[in-house]
JSON list of C-alpha atoms in Angstrom, two decimals:
[
{"chain": "A", "resi": 1, "resn": "MET", "atom": "CA", "xyz": [-64.28, 65.19, 82.68]},
{"chain": "A", "resi": 2, "resn": "ASN", "atom": "CA", "xyz": [-62.93, 65.92, 79.22]},
{"chain": "A", "resi": 3, "resn": "VAL", "atom": "CA", "xyz": [-64.45, 68.73, 77.18]},
{"chain": "A", "resi": 4, "resn": "TRP", "atom": "CA", "xyz": [-63.50, 69.09, 73.54]},
{"chain": "A", "resi": 5, "resn": "ILE", "atom": "CA", "xyz": [-64.40, 72.45, 72.04]},
{"chain": "A", "resi": 6, "resn": "LEU", "atom": "CA", "xyz": [-64.68, 72.66, 68.26]},
{"chain": "A", "resi": 7, "resn": "ARG", "atom": "CA", "xyz": [-65.28, 75.87, 66.38]},
{"chain": "A", "resi": 8, "resn": "HIS", "atom": "CA", "xyz": [-67.36, 75.30, 63.25]},
{"chain": "A", "resi": 9, "resn": "GLY", "atom": "CA", "xyz": [-65.63, 75.10, 59.89]},
{"chain": "A", "resi": 10, "resn": "GLU", "atom": "CA", "xyz": [-65.39, 77.96, 57.42]},
{"chain": "A", "resi": 11, "resn": "ALA", "atom": "CA", "xyz": [-68.88, 79.26, 56.57]},
{"chain": "A", "resi": 12, "resn": "ARG", "atom": "CA", "xyz": [-70.30, 81.22, 53.69]},
{"chain": "A", "resi": 13, "resn": "PRO", "atom": "CA", "xyz": [-70.00, 84.94, 54.39]},
{"chain": "A", "resi": 14, "resn": "GLN", "atom": "CA", "xyz": [-73.65, 85.71, 53.72]},
{"chain": "A", "resi": 15, "resn": "ALA", "atom": "CA", "xyz": [-77.11, 84.29, 54.25]},
{"chain": "A", "resi": 16, "resn": "ARG", "atom": "CA", "xyz": [-80.50, 85.73, 55.18]},
{"chain": "A", "resi": 17, "resn": "THR", "atom": "CA", "xyz": [-79.38, 85.63, 58.83]},
{"chain": "A", "resi": 18, "resn": "ASP", "atom": "CA", "xyz": [-76.14, 84.80, 60.61]},
{"chain": "A", "resi": 19, "resn": "ALA", "atom": "CA", "xyz": [-77.78, 81.67, 62.02]},
{"chain": "A", "resi": 20, "resn": "GLU", "atom": "CA", "xyz": [-78.43, 80.36, 58.48]},
{"chain": "A", "resi": 21, "resn": "ARG", "atom": "CA", "xyz": [-74.86, 80.54, 57.17]},
{"chain": "A", "resi": 22, "resn": "GLU", "atom": "CA", "xyz": [-73.72, 77.17, 55.80]},
{"chain": "A", "resi": 23, "resn": "LEU", "atom": "CA", "xyz": [-70.31, 75.55, 55.65]},
{"chain": "A", "resi": 24, "resn": "THR", "atom": "CA", "xyz": [-68.22, 75.98, 52.52]},
{"chain": "A", "resi": 25, "resn": "ALA", "atom": "CA", "xyz": [-66.46, 73.05, 50.83]},
{"chain": "A", "resi": 26, "resn": "LYS", "atom": "CA", "xyz": [-63.24, 74.21, 52.52]},
{"chain": "A", "resi": 27, "resn": "GLY", "atom": "CA", "xyz": [-65.10, 74.32, 55.85]},
{"chain": "A", "resi": 28, "resn": "ARG", "atom": "CA", "xyz": [-66.24, 70.72, 55.46]},
{"chain": "A", "resi": 29, "resn": "GLU", "atom": "CA", "xyz": [-62.66, 69.63, 54.73]},
{"chain": "A", "resi": 30, "resn": "GLU", "atom": "CA", "xyz": [-61.40, 71.52, 57.80]},
{"chain": "A", "resi": 31, "resn": "VAL", "atom": "CA", "xyz": [-63.99, 69.82, 60.01]},
{"chain": "A", "resi": 32, "resn": "LEU", "atom": "CA", "xyz": [-63.05, 66.36, 58.74]},
{"chain": "A", "resi": 33, "resn": "ARG", "atom": "CA", "xyz": [-59.37, 67.03, 59.49]},
{"chain": "A", "resi": 34, "resn": "SER", "atom": "CA", "xyz": [-60.30, 68.07, 63.04]},
{"chain": "A", "resi": 35, "resn": "ALA", "atom": "CA", "xyz": [-62.61, 65.08, 63.43]},
{"chain": "A", "resi": 36, "resn": "ALA", "atom": "CA", "xyz": [-59.65, 62.79, 62.75]},
{"chain": "A", "resi": 37, "resn": "HIS", "atom": "CA", "xyz": [-58.13, 64.00, 66.05]},
{"chain": "A", "resi": 38, "resn": "LEU", "atom": "CA", "xyz": [-61.23, 62.78, 67.88]},
{"chain": "A", "resi": 39, "resn": "MET", "atom": "CA", "xyz": [-60.89, 59.19, 66.66]},
{"chain": "A", "resi": 40, "resn": "GLY", "atom": "CA", "xyz": [-60.67, 56.82, 69.60]},
{"chain": "A", "resi": 41, "resn": "GLN", "atom": "CA", "xyz": [-61.59, 59.48, 72.16]},
{"chain": "A", "resi": 42, "resn": "PRO", "atom": "CA", "xyz": [-64.20, 58.51, 74.78]},
{"chain": "A", "resi": 43, "resn": "LEU", "atom": "CA", "xyz": [-66.92, 60.94, 73.66]},
{"chain": "A", "resi": 44, "resn": "THR", "atom": "CA", "xyz": [-70.28, 60.33, 75.29]},
{"chain": "A", "resi": 45, "resn": "ARG", "atom": "CA", "xyz": [-72.14, 63.31, 73.88]},
{"chain": "A", "resi": 46, "resn": "ILE", "atom": "CA", "xyz": [-72.00, 65.88, 71.06]},
{"chain": "A", "resi": 47, "resn": "ILE", "atom": "CA", "xyz": [-73.61, 69.20, 71.98]},
{"chain": "A", "resi": 48, "resn": "ALA", "atom": "CA", "xyz": [-74.02, 71.92, 69.34]},
{"chain": "A", "resi": 49, "resn": "SER", "atom": "CA", "xyz": [-75.28, 75.40, 68.70]},
{"chain": "A", "resi": 50, "resn": "PRO", "atom": "CA", "xyz": [-78.55, 75.57, 66.75]},
{"chain": "A", "resi": 51, "resn": "TYR", "atom": "CA", "xyz": [-76.87, 77.66, 64.01]},
{"chain": "A", "resi": 52, "resn": "VAL", "atom": "CA", "xyz": [-76.70, 75.85, 60.65]},
{"chain": "A", "resi": 53, "resn": "ARG", "atom": "CA", "xyz": [-72.89, 75.88, 60.34]},
{"chain": "A", "resi": 54, "resn": "ALA", "atom": "CA", "xyz": [-72.49, 74.38, 63.83]},
{"chain": "A", "resi": 55, "resn": "GLN", "atom": "CA", "xyz": [-75.13, 71.73, 63.13]},
{"chain": "A", "resi": 56, "resn": "GLN", "atom": "CA", "xyz": [-73.38, 70.81, 59.87]},
{"chain": "A", "resi": 57, "resn": "THR", "atom": "CA", "xyz": [-70.03, 70.66, 61.69]},
{"chain": "A", "resi": 58, "resn": "ALA", "atom": "CA", "xyz": [-71.44, 68.44, 64.45]},
{"chain": "A", "resi": 59, "resn": "GLU", "atom": "CA", "xyz": [-73.08, 66.11, 61.91]},
{"chain": "A", "resi": 60, "resn": "LEU", "atom": "CA", "xyz": [-69.84, 65.74, 59.92]},
{"chain": "A", "resi": 61, "resn": "VAL", "atom": "CA", "xyz": [-68.00, 64.82, 63.14]},
{"chain": "A", "resi": 62, "resn": "ARG", "atom": "CA", "xyz": [-70.77, 62.44, 64.20]},
{"chain": "A", "resi": 63, "resn": "GLN", "atom": "CA", "xyz": [-70.60, 60.62, 60.86]},
{"chain": "A", "resi": 64, "resn": "ALA", "atom": "CA", "xyz": [-66.78, 60.57, 60.75]},
{"chain": "A", "resi": 65, "resn": "LEU", "atom": "CA", "xyz": [-66.63, 59.02, 64.22]},
{"chain": "A", "resi": 66, "resn": "GLY", "atom": "CA", "xyz": [-69.51, 56.61, 63.68]},
{"chain": "A", "resi": 67, "resn": "PHE", "atom": "CA", "xyz": [-71.15, 58.19, 66.73]},
{"chain": "A", "resi": 68, "resn": "THR", "atom": "CA", "xyz": [-74.64, 56.70, 66.96]},
{"chain": "A", "resi": 69, "resn": "ASP", "atom": "CA", "xyz": [-76.31, 59.04, 69.45]},
{"chain": "A", "resi": 70, "resn": "ALA", "atom": "CA", "xyz": [-78.14, 62.13, 68.24]},
{"chain": "A", "resi": 71, "resn": "ILE", "atom": "CA", "xyz": [-76.56, 65.56, 68.42]},
{"chain": "A", "resi": 72, "resn": "GLU", "atom": "CA", "xyz": [-77.91, 67.55, 71.34]},
{"chain": "A", "resi": 73, "resn": "THR", "atom": "CA", "xyz": [-78.83, 71.07, 70.22]},
{"chain": "A", "resi": 74, "resn": "VAL", "atom": "CA", "xyz": [-78.79, 73.76, 72.91]},
{"chain": "A", "resi": 75, "resn": "PRO", "atom": "CA", "xyz": [-79.45, 77.52, 72.86]},
{"chain": "A", "resi": 76, "resn": "TRP", "atom": "CA", "xyz": [-76.50, 78.31, 75.14]},
{"chain": "A", "resi": 77, "resn": "LEU", "atom": "CA", "xyz": [-73.79, 77.69, 72.50]},
{"chain": "A", "resi": 78, "resn": "THR", "atom": "CA", "xyz": [-74.54, 80.55, 70.08]},
{"chain": "A", "resi": 79, "resn": "PRO", "atom": "CA", "xyz": [-71.89, 83.19, 69.26]},
{"chain": "A", "resi": 80, "resn": "ASP", "atom": "CA", "xyz": [-73.28, 85.69, 71.77]},
{"chain": "A", "resi": 81, "resn": "SER", "atom": "CA", "xyz": [-73.81, 83.25, 74.64]},
{"chain": "A", "resi": 82, "resn": "HIS", "atom": "CA", "xyz": [-71.98, 84.04, 77.86]},
{"chain": "A", "resi": 83, "resn": "PRO", "atom": "CA", "xyz": [-69.08, 81.75, 78.85]},
{"chain": "A", "resi": 84, "resn": "HIS", "atom": "CA", "xyz": [-70.26, 81.67, 82.49]},
{"chain": "A", "resi": 85, "resn": "THR", "atom": "CA", "xyz": [-73.61, 80.27, 81.28]},
{"chain": "A", "resi": 86, "resn": "VAL", "atom": "CA", "xyz": [-71.82, 77.52, 79.35]},
{"chain": "A", "resi": 87, "resn": "LEU", "atom": "CA", "xyz": [-69.77, 76.50, 82.39]},
{"chain": "A", "resi": 88, "resn": "ASP", "atom": "CA", "xyz": [-72.94, 76.45, 84.50]},
{"chain": "A", "resi": 89, "resn": "GLN", "atom": "CA", "xyz": [-74.67, 74.25, 81.92]},
{"chain": "A", "resi": 90, "resn": "LEU", "atom": "CA", "xyz": [-71.67, 71.92, 81.67]},
{"chain": "A", "resi": 91, "resn": "ASP", "atom": "CA", "xyz": [-72.06, 71.07, 85.34]},
{"chain": "A", "resi": 92, "resn": "ALA", "atom": "CA", "xyz": [-74.93, 68.75, 84.32]},
{"chain": "A", "resi": 93, "resn": "TYR", "atom": "CA", "xyz": [-72.45, 66.79, 82.15]},
{"chain": "A", "resi": 94, "resn": "SER", "atom": "CA", "xyz": [-69.58, 66.63, 84.67]},
{"chain": "A", "resi": 95, "resn": "VAL", "atom": "CA", "xyz": [-69.37, 62.83, 84.59]},
{"chain": "A", "resi": 96, "resn": "GLU", "atom": "CA", "xyz": [-69.26, 62.71, 80.79]},
{"chain": "A", "resi": 97, "resn": "ASP", "atom": "CA", "xyz": [-66.76, 63.39, 78.02]},
{"chain": "A", "resi": 98, "resn": "VAL", "atom": "CA", "xyz": [-68.42, 65.91, 75.72]},
{"chain": "A", "resi": 99, "resn": "LEU", "atom": "CA", "xyz": [-67.77, 67.70, 72.45]},
{"chain": "A", "resi": 100, "resn": "LEU", "atom": "CA", "xyz": [-69.08, 71.26, 72.21]},
{"chain": "A", "resi": 101, "resn": "VAL", "atom": "CA", "xyz": [-69.54, 72.65, 68.69]},
{"chain": "A", "resi": 102, "resn": "SER", "atom": "CA", "xyz": [-69.87, 76.42, 68.68]},
{"chain": "A", "resi": 103, "resn": "HIS", "atom": "CA", "xyz": [-68.58, 79.78, 67.44]},
{"chain": "A", "resi": 104, "resn": "GLN", "atom": "CA", "xyz": [-66.25, 82.66, 68.09]},
{"chain": "A", "resi": 105, "resn": "PRO", "atom": "CA", "xyz": [-66.18, 84.76, 70.16]},
{"chain": "A", "resi": 106, "resn": "LEU", "atom": "CA", "xyz": [-67.75, 82.25, 72.58]},
{"chain": "A", "resi": 107, "resn": "VAL", "atom": "CA", "xyz": [-65.26, 79.38, 72.21]},
{"chain": "A", "resi": 108, "resn": "GLY", "atom": "CA", "xyz": [-62.16, 81.52, 72.80]},
{"chain": "A", "resi": 109, "resn": "ALA", "atom": "CA", "xyz": [-63.70, 83.31, 75.76]},
{"chain": "A", "resi": 110, "resn": "LEU", "atom": "CA", "xyz": [-64.97, 80.02, 77.21]},
{"chain": "A", "resi": 111, "resn": "ILE", "atom": "CA", "xyz": [-61.49, 78.48, 77.13]},
{"chain": "A", "resi": 112, "resn": "GLY", "atom": "CA", "xyz": [-60.02, 81.63, 78.69]},
{"chain": "A", "resi": 113, "resn": "LEU", "atom": "CA", "xyz": [-62.59, 81.55, 81.48]},
{"chain": "A", "resi": 114, "resn": "ALA", "atom": "CA", "xyz": [-62.24, 77.82, 82.11]},
{"chain": "A", "resi": 115, "resn": "VAL", "atom": "CA", "xyz": [-58.43, 77.85, 82.19]},
{"chain": "A", "resi": 116, "resn": "HIS", "atom": "CA", "xyz": [-57.48, 81.33, 83.44]},
{"chain": "A", "resi": 117, "resn": "GLY", "atom": "CA", "xyz": [-60.67, 82.39, 85.20]},
{"chain": "A", "resi": 118, "resn": "SER", "atom": "CA", "xyz": [-61.04, 85.36, 82.86]},
{"chain": "A", "resi": 119, "resn": "VAL", "atom": "CA", "xyz": [-62.70, 85.95, 79.50]},
{"chain": "A", "resi": 120, "resn": "GLN", "atom": "CA", "xyz": [-60.01, 88.61, 78.93]},
{"chain": "A", "resi": 121, "resn": "GLN", "atom": "CA", "xyz": [-57.49, 85.84, 78.21]},
{"chain": "A", "resi": 122, "resn": "ALA", "atom": "CA", "xyz": [-59.38, 84.30, 75.30]},
{"chain": "A", "resi": 123, "resn": "GLN", "atom": "CA", "xyz": [-57.82, 81.42, 73.38]},
{"chain": "A", "resi": 124, "resn": "PRO", "atom": "CA", "xyz": [-57.35, 82.09, 69.64]},
{"chain": "A", "resi": 125, "resn": "MET", "atom": "CA", "xyz": [-59.58, 79.65, 67.75]},
{"chain": "A", "resi": 126, "resn": "HIS", "atom": "CA", "xyz": [-59.63, 79.55, 63.95]},
{"chain": "A", "resi": 127, "resn": "THR", "atom": "CA", "xyz": [-62.32, 77.82, 61.93]},
{"chain": "A", "resi": 128, "resn": "ALA", "atom": "CA", "xyz": [-62.41, 74.11, 62.86]},
{"chain": "A", "resi": 129, "resn": "SER", "atom": "CA", "xyz": [-59.89, 74.60, 65.69]},
{"chain": "A", "resi": 130, "resn": "LEU", "atom": "CA", "xyz": [-60.22, 71.88, 68.31]},
{"chain": "A", "resi": 131, "resn": "ALA", "atom": "CA", "xyz": [-59.30, 72.27, 71.99]},
{"chain": "A", "resi": 132, "resn": "ARG", "atom": "CA", "xyz": [-59.38, 69.72, 74.80]},
{"chain": "A", "resi": 133, "resn": "LEU", "atom": "CA", "xyz": [-59.95, 70.72, 78.40]},
{"chain": "A", "resi": 134, "resn": "GLU", "atom": "CA", "xyz": [-59.75, 68.45, 81.41]},
{"chain": "A", "resi": 135, "resn": "ALA", "atom": "CA", "xyz": [-61.05, 68.90, 84.96]},
{"chain": "A", "resi": 136, "resn": "ASP", "atom": "CA", "xyz": [-62.92, 67.25, 87.79]},
{"chain": "A", "resi": 137, "resn": "LEU", "atom": "CA", "xyz": [-65.62, 69.93, 87.50]},
{"chain": "A", "resi": 138, "resn": "PRO", "atom": "CA", "xyz": [-66.28, 72.66, 84.91]},
{"chain": "A", "resi": 139, "resn": "LEU", "atom": "CA", "xyz": [-65.29, 75.66, 87.03]},
{"chain": "A", "resi": 140, "resn": "ALA", "atom": "CA", "xyz": [-63.78, 79.01, 86.04]},
{"chain": "A", "resi": 141, "resn": "GLY", "atom": "CA", "xyz": [-60.01, 78.83, 86.37]},
{"chain": "A", "resi": 142, "resn": "ALA", "atom": "CA", "xyz": [-60.08, 75.15, 87.36]},
{"chain": "A", "resi": 143, "resn": "MET", "atom": "CA", "xyz": [-59.81, 73.44, 83.98]},
{"chain": "A", "resi": 144, "resn": "GLN", "atom": "CA", "xyz": [-56.57, 72.52, 82.26]},
{"chain": "A", "resi": 145, "resn": "LEU", "atom": "CA", "xyz": [-56.01, 73.14, 78.54]},
{"chain": "A", "resi": 146, "resn": "MET", "atom": "CA", "xyz": [-54.52, 69.86, 77.32]},
{"chain": "A", "resi": 147, "resn": "ASP", "atom": "CA", "xyz": [-54.30, 70.52, 73.60]},
{"chain": "A", "resi": 148, "resn": "VAL", "atom": "CA", "xyz": [-55.30, 72.90, 70.80]},
{"chain": "A", "resi": 149, "resn": "ARG", "atom": "CA", "xyz": [-55.21, 71.88, 67.16]},
{"chain": "A", "resi": 150, "resn": "HIS", "atom": "CA", "xyz": [-55.85, 74.29, 64.32]},
{"chain": "A", "resi": 151, "resn": "ALA", "atom": "CA", "xyz": [-57.15, 73.00, 61.00]},
{"chain": "A", "resi": 152, "resn": "GLU", "atom": "CA", "xyz": [-54.76, 73.84, 58.19]}
]
């Protein structure tokens, strides 16, 4: 199983709620640069947070890759979701190669948990940073961090 984890691009600092913050023009450019690293990868599913900036990020990637399936929106990828919950949910996708589009602090803590078995060793993830994890099963401390790319 390959799991790519993409933090959303730069978002506007304010909106009525955090969930409604939209990507900036810079954020869209960052996402497209990260999407280029996904070209030719065997993605079978794009799973995203319901927050607007994550949905916009996922849609930009979907279009850039020519990915025809719909984006799967799930409640367990929001900024305050627990990394253990995400790993538990990923078990249902263990035979697939998935892209998760989410937020900090979740993405950094999730990578730390997956690779080191601890959320205390979080991976730094800037806006539109893209990480690739590989494993037979999505278990804490059992996944290998293959690559991290930061949008510049």
